Tab-separated table of C-alpha atoms in Angstrom:
chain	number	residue	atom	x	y	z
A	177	UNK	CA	81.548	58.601	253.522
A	178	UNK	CA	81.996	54.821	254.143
A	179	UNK	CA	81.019	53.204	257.697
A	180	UNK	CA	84.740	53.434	258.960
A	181	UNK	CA	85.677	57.285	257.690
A	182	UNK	CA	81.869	58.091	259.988
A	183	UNK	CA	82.406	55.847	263.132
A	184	UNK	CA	86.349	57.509	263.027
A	185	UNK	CA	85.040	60.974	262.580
A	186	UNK	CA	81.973	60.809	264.979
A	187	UNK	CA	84.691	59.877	267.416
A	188	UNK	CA	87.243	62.530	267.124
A	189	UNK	CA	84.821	64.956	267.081
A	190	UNK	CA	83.544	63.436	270.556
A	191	UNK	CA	86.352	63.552	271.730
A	192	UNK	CA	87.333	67.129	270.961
A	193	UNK	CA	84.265	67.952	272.554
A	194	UNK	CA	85.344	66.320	275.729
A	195	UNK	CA	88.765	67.679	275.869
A	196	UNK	CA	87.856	71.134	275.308
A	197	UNK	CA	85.044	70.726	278.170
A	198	UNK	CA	87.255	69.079	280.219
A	199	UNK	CA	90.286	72.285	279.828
A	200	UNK	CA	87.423	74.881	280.120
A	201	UNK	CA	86.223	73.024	283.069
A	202	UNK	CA	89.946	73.332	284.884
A	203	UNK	CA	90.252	76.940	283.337
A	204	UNK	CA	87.080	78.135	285.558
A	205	UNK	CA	88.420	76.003	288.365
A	206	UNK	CA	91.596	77.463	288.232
A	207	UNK	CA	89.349	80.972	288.351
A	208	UNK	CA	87.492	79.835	291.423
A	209	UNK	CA	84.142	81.038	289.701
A	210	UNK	CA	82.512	77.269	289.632
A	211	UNK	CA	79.215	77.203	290.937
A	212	UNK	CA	76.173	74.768	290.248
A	213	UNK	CA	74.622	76.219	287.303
A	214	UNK	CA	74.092	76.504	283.670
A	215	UNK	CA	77.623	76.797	282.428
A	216	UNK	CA	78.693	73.567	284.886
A	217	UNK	CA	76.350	71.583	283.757
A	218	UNK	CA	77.892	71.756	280.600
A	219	UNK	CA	80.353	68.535	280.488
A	220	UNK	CA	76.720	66.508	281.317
A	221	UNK	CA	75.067	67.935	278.118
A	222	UNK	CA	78.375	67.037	276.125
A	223	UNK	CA	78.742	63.522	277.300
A	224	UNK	CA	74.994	62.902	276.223
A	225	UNK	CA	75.319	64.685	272.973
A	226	UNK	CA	78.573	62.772	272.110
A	227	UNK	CA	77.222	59.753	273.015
A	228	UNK	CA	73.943	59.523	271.188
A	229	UNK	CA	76.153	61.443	268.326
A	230	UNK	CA	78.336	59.140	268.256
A	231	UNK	CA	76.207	55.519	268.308
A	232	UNK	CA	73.493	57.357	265.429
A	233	UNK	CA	76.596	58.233	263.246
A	234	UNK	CA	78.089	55.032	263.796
A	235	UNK	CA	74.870	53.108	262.759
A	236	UNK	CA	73.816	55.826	260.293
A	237	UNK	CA	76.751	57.922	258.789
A	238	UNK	CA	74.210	59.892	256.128
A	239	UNK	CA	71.575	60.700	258.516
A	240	UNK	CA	72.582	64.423	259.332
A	241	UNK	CA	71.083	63.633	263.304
A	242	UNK	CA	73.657	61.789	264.568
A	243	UNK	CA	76.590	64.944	262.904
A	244	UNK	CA	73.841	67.846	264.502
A	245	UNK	CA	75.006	66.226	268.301
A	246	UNK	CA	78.699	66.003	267.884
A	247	UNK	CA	78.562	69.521	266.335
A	248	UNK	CA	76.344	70.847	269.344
A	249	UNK	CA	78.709	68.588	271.134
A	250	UNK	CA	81.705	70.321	269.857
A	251	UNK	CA	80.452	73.834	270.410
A	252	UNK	CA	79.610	73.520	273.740
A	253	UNK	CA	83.699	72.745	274.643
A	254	UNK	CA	84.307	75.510	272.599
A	255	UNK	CA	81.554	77.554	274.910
A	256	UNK	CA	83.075	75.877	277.791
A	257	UNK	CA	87.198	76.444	276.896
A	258	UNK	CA	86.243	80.686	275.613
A	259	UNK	CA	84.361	80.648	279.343
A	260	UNK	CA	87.055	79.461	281.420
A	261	UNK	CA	90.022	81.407	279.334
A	262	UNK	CA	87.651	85.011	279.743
A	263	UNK	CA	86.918	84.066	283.544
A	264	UNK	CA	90.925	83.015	284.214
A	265	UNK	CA	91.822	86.160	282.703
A	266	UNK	CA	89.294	88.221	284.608
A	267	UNK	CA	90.387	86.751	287.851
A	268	UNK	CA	94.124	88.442	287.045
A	269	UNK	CA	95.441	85.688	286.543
A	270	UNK	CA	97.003	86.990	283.219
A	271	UNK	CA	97.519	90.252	281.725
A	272	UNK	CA	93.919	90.909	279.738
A	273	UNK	CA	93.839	91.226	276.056
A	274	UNK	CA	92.382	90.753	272.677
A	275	UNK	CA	92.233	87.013	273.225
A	276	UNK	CA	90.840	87.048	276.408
A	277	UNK	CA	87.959	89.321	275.153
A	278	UNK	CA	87.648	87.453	272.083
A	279	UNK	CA	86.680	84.322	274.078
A	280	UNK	CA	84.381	86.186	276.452
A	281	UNK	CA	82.507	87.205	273.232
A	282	UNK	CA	82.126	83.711	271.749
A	283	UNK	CA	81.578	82.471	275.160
A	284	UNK	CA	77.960	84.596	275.671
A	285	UNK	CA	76.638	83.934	272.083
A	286	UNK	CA	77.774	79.947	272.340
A	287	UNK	CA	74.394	78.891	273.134
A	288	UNK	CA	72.863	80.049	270.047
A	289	UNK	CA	74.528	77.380	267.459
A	290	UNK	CA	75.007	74.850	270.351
A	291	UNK	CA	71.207	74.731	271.410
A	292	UNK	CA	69.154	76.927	267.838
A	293	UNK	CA	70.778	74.240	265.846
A	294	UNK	CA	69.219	70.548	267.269
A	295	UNK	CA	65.983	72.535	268.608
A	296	UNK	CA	65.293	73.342	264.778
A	297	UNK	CA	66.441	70.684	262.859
A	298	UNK	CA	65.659	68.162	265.371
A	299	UNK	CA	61.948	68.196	264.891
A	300	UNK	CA	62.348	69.026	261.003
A	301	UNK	CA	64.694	65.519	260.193
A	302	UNK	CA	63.301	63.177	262.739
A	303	UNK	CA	63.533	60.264	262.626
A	304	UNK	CA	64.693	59.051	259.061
A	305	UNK	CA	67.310	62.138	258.638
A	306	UNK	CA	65.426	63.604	255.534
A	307	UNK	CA	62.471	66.165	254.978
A	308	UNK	CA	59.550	65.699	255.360
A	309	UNK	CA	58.954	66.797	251.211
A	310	UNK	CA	60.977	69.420	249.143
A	311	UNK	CA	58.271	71.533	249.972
A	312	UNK	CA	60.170	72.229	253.498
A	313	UNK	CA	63.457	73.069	251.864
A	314	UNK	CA	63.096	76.818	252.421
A	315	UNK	CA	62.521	76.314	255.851
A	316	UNK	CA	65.719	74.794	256.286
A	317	UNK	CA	67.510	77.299	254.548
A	318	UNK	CA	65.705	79.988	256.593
A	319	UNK	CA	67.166	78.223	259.622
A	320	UNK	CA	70.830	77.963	258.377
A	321	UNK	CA	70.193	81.870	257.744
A	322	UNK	CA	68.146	82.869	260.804
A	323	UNK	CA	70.709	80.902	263.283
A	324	UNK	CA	73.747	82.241	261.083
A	325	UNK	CA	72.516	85.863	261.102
A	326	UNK	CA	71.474	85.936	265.027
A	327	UNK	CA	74.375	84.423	265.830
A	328	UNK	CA	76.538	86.735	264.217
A	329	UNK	CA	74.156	90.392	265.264
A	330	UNK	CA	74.588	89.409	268.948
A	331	UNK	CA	78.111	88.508	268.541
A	332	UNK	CA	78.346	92.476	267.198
A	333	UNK	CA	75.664	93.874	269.773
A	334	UNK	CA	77.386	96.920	271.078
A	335	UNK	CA	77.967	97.430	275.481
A	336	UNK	CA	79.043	95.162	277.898
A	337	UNK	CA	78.894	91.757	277.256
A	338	UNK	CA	75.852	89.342	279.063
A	339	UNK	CA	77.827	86.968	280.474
A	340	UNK	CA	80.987	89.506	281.521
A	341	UNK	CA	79.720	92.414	282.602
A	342	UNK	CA	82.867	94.345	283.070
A	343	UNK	CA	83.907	93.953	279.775
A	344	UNK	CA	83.026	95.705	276.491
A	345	UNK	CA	82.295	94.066	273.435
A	346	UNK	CA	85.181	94.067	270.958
A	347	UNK	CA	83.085	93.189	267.789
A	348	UNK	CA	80.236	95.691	268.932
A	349	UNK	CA	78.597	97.525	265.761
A	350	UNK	CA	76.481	100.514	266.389
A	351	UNK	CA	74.469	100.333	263.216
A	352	UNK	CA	70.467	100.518	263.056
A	353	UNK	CA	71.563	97.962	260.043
A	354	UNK	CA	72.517	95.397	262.709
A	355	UNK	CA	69.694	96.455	265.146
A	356	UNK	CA	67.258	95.327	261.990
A	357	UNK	CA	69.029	92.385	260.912
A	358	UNK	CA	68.823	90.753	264.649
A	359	UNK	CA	65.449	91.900	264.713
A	360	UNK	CA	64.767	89.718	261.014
A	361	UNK	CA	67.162	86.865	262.307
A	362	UNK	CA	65.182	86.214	265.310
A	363	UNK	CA	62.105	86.164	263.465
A	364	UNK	CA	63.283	83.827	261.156
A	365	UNK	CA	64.211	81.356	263.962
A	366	UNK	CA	61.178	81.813	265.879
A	367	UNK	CA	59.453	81.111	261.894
A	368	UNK	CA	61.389	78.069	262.165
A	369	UNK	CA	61.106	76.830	265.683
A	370	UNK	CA	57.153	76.787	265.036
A	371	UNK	CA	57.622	74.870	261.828
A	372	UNK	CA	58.944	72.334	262.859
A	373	UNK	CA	57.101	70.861	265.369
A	374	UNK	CA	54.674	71.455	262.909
A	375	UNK	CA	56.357	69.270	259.942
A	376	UNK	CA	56.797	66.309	263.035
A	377	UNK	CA	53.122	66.389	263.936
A	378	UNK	CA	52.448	66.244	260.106
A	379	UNK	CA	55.019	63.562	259.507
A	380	UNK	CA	53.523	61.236	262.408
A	381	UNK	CA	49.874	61.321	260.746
A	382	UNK	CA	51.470	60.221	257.285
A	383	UNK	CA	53.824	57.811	259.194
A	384	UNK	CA	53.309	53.923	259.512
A	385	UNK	CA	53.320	52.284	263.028
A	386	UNK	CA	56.790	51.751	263.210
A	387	UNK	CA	58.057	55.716	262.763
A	388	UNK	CA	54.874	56.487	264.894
A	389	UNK	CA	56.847	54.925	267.822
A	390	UNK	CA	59.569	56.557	267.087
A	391	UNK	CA	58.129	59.932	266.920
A	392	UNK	CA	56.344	58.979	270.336
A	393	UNK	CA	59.717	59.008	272.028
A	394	UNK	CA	60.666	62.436	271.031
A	395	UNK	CA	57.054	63.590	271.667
A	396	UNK	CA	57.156	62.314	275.161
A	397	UNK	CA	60.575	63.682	275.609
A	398	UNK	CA	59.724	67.426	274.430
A	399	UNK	CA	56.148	67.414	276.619
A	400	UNK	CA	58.555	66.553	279.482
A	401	UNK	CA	61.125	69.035	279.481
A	402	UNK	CA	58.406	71.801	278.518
A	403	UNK	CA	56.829	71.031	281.727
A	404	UNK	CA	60.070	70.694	284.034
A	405	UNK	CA	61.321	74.075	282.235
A	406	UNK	CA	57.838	75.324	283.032
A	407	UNK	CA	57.513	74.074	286.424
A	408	UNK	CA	61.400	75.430	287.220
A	409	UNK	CA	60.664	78.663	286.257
A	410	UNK	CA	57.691	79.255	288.574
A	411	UNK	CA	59.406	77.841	291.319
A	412	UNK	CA	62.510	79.100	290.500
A	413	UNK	CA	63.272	80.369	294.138
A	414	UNK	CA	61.282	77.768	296.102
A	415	UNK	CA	63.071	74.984	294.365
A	416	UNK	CA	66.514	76.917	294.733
A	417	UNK	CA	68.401	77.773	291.261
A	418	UNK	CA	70.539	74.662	292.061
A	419	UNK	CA	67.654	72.483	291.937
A	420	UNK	CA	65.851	74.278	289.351
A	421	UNK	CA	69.001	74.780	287.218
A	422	UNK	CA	69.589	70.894	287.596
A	423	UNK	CA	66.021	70.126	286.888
A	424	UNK	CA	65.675	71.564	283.724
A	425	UNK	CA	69.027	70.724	282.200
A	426	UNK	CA	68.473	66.450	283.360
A	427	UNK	CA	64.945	67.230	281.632
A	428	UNK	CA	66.445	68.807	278.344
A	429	UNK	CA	68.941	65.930	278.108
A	430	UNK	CA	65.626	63.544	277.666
A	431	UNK	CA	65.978	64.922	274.044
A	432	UNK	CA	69.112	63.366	272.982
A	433	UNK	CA	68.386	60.086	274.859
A	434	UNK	CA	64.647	59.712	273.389
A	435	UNK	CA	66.099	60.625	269.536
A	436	UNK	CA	68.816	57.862	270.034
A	437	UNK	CA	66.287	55.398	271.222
A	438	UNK	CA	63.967	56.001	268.683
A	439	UNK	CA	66.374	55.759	265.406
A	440	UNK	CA	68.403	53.299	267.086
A	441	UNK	CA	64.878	51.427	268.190
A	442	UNK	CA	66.175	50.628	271.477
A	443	UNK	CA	63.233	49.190	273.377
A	444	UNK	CA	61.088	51.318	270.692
A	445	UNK	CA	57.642	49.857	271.430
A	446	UNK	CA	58.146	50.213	275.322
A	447	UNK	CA	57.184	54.410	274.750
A	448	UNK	CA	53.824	53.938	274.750
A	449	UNK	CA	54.239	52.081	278.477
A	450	UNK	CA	56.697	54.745	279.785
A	451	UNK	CA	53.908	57.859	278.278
A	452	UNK	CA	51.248	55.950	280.221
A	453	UNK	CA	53.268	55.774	283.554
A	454	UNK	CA	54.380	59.095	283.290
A	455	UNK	CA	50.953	60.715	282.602
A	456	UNK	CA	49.658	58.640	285.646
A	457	UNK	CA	52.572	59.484	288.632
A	458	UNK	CA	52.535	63.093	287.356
A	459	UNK	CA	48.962	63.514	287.636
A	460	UNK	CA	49.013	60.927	290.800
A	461	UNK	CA	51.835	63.436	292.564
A	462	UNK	CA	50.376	66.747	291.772
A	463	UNK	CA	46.951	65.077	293.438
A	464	UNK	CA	48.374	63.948	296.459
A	465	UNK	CA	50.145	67.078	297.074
A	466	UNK	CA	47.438	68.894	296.564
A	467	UNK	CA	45.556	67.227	299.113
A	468	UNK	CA	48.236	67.034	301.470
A	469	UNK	CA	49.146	70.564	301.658
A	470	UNK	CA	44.997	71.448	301.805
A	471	UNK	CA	44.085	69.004	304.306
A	472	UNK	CA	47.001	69.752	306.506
A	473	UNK	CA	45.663	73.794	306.062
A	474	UNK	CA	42.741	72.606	307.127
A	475	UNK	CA	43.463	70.618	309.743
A	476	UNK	CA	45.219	73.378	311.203
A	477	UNK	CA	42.718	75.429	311.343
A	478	UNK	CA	39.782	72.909	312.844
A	479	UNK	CA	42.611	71.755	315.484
A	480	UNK	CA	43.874	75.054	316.439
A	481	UNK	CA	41.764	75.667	319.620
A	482	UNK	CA	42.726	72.429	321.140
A	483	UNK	CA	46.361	72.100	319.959
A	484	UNK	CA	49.194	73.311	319.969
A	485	UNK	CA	51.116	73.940	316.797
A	486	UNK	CA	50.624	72.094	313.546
A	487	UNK	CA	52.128	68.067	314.273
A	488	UNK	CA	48.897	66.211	314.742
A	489	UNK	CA	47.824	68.000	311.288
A	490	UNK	CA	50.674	66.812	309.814
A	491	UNK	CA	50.497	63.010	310.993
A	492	UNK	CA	46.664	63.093	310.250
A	493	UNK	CA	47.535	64.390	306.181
A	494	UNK	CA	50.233	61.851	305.498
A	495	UNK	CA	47.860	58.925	307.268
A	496	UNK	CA	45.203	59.907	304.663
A	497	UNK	CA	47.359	60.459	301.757
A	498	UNK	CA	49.071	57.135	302.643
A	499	UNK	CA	45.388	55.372	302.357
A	500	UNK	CA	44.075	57.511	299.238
A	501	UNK	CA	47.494	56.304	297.361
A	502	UNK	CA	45.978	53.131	295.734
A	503	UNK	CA	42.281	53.788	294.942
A	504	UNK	CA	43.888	57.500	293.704
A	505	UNK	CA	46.271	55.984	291.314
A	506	UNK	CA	43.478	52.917	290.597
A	507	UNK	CA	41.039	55.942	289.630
A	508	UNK	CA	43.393	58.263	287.599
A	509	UNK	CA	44.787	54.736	285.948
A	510	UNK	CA	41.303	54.006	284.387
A	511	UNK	CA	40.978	57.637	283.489
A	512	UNK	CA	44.102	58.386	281.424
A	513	UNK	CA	43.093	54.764	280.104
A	514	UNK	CA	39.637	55.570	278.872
A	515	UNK	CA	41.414	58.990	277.600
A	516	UNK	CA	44.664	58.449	276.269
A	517	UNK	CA	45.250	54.817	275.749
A	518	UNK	CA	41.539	53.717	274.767
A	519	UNK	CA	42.562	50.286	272.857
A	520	UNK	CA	43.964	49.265	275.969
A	521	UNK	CA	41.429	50.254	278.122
A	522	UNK	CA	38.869	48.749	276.170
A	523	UNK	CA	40.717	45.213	275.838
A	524	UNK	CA	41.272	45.223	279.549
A	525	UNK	CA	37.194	46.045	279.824
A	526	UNK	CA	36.557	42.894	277.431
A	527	UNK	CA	38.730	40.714	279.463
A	528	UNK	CA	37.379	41.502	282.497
A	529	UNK	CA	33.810	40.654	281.138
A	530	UNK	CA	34.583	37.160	279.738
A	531	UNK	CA	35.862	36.859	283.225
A	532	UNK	CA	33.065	36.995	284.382
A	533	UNK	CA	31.120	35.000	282.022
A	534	UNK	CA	34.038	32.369	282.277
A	535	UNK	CA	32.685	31.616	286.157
A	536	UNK	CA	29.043	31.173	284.761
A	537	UNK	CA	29.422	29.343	281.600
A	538	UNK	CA	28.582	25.371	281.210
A	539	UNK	CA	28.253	25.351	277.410
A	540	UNK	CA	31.932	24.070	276.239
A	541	UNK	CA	31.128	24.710	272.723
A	542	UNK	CA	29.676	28.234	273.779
A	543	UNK	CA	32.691	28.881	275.748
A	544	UNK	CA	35.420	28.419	273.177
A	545	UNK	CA	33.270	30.535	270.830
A	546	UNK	CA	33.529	33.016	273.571
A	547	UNK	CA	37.075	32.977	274.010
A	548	UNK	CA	37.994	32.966	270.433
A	549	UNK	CA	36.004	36.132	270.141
A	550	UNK	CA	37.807	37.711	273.191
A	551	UNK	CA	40.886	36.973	271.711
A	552	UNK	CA	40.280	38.731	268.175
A	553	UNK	CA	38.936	41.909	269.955
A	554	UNK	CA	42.083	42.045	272.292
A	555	UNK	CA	44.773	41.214	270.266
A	556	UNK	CA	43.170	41.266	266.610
A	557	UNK	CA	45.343	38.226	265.565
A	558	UNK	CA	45.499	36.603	261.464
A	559	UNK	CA	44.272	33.057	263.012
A	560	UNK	CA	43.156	31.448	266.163
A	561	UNK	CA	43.573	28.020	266.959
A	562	UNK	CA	42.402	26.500	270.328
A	563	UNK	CA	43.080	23.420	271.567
A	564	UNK	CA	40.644	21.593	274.267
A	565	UNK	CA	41.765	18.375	276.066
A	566	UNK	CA	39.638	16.150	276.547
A	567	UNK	CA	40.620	12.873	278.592
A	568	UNK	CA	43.674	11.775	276.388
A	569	UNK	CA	42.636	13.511	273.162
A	570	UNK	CA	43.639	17.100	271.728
A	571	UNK	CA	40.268	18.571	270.006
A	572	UNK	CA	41.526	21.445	267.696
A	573	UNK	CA	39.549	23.879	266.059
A	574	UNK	CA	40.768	26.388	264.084
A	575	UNK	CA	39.223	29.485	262.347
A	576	UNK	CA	40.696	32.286	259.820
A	577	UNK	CA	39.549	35.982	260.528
């Protein structure tokens, strides 16, 4: 496939994707079943995947990354059109029929090769678009068969259907042969969904510095949404499913965005930055609001005999929380430093010694032996060269690590 053929199909299929979002969208309007949830959500995940589809198949037609979004891209309007069809025709607004149960069928088991398919292959291609050795080819097949045999077991699981509970399934097969064959299908993707992760973390110790930052991004990403999902689900009703629901599909559409920045190598070496701030406001937030919601508990419970309901607890927590905000986040800085990012924190230690040293030292010579020393334990450079003026003459000295 030549560069023109890729960037012309990559675009039709993003735009299929769109239209049939955008008719299932109207279909379920037209139903009067929209509501802020999974299934609404949907036209967000299809923009991002048929935009970051689109730009990696544009810039590389033969990695199979970029074709993995605009197919996940494409079955989600499929999802999305079989939805709104089943939910039209449930409403009465049509006689019901084959069709309309056909699409309520496809429409519950749509997930399964829109989300199964980029979860597993994701981790197993990124970020060149090949294996990590031929040694992983079975698991790839065992994907193609696990997703491929789920897939087509639920489509055939006998009752009502998940997502439409008044209707029965048309395809159902009451067979302890289907019954088994889910049961070795879903093994086979949960086989998969642990390998790869497992062929990523192998591929970033064999990788060079460059596909180390790449892999960061998609690291980064994936420890994010597992703690949003995580987080979501706890607080499922204290958030609200609105918020929750929201939550977790903005943090699953990190994914997409962190793979196209890392093979596209859009502001690649900015990850480790954005890891370090995230590590630090997360662990900054979850502090504070610890501390908030146990001083205020506290405070309620010392100030109860002279006052009156809980307002000068609440003043008092937020006064205290508002002063603890800077040597907090100075203190869990250094830490995740010292832990995480220890390079960094150790060149920022060296710097602020020869700062030190820089007030007290006389010796010129001593000083520029000093500083050229700083300098190749900081930034490690090839060759230093340091130029001192002196009245109207440059004095250069240069020295090779």
């Amino acid at each position: 496939m030549n560069a023109r053929t890729a960037r012309l199909l990559a675009w039709a299929l993003g735009g299929v994707a769109v239209v049939l979002t955008a008719v299932g969208i109207g279909l379920t309007a037209a139903a009067g079943t929209i509501g802020l949830g999974w299934g609404d959500l949907t036209v967000v995940m299809v923009l991002v995947f048929c935009t970051v589809g689109i730009l990696i198949a544009r810039r590389h037609p033969r990695s199979p990354i970029g074709w993995i979004f605009c197919a996940s891209a494409v079955a989600y309007g499929l999802g999305s059109l079989a939805r709104g069809y089943a939910d039209l025709r449930e409403a009465g607004a049509g006689s019901a029929g084959s069709l309309a149960e056909a699409a309520a069928a496809y429409a519950t088991v749509s997930w399964i090769p829109a989300i199964l398919v980029p979860a597993a292959y994701l981790p197993l291609l990124f970020p060149d678009g090949r294996l990590l050795s031929g040694r992983w080819r079975p698991v790839a097949w065992c994907g193609v068969l696990g997703i491929a045999g789920f897939f087509l077991t639920s489509l055939t699981k006998p009752g009502a259907l998940e997502d439409f509970p008044t209707l029965a399934n048309p395809y159902a097969i009451d067979s302890v042969v289907r019954a088994i064959g889910q049961g070795v299908s879903a093994l086979m993707v949960l086989a998969v969904l642990v390998a790869s992760p497992l062929s990523l973390i192998l591929r970033f110790r064999r990788a060079g510095y460059e596909q180390r930052q790449q892999i960061k991004w998609l690291v980064w990403a994936g420890a994010l949404a597992a703690a949003t999902i995580a987080i979501g689900t706890v607080g499922y009703e204290l958030l609200t499913p609105a918020v929750a629901n929201t939550a977790i599909m903005l943090s699953v559409l990190g994914l997409p965005v962190a793979t196209g920045i890392g093979i596209l190598r859009h502001r690649l070496y900015d990850v480790d930055v954005v890891i370090n701030r995230t590590i630090v406001y997360g662990a900054l937030t979850v502090t504070l609001a610890a501390g908030y919601l146990g001083s205020v508990l506290l405070l309620q419970l010392l100030l109860r005999p002279v006052t009156q309901g809980s307002g000068p607890a609440v003043a008092v927590s937020t006064l205290a929380v508002a002063a603890l905000f800077r040597p907090v986040r100075t203190r869990i800085q250094a830490t995740v430093d010292r832990r995480f990012f220890r390079s960094r924190y150790d060149a920022a230690r060296t710097l602020a010694a020869f700062g030190v040293r820089l007030r007290h030292e006389l010796d010129l010579e001593a000083l520029a032996t000093d500083l050229r020393g700083v300098v190749y334990d900081t930034m490690q450079p090839t060759q230093v060269s340091l130029w001192l003026r002196t009245d109207d003459r440059n004095d250069s000295r240069t020295t090779d690590q």
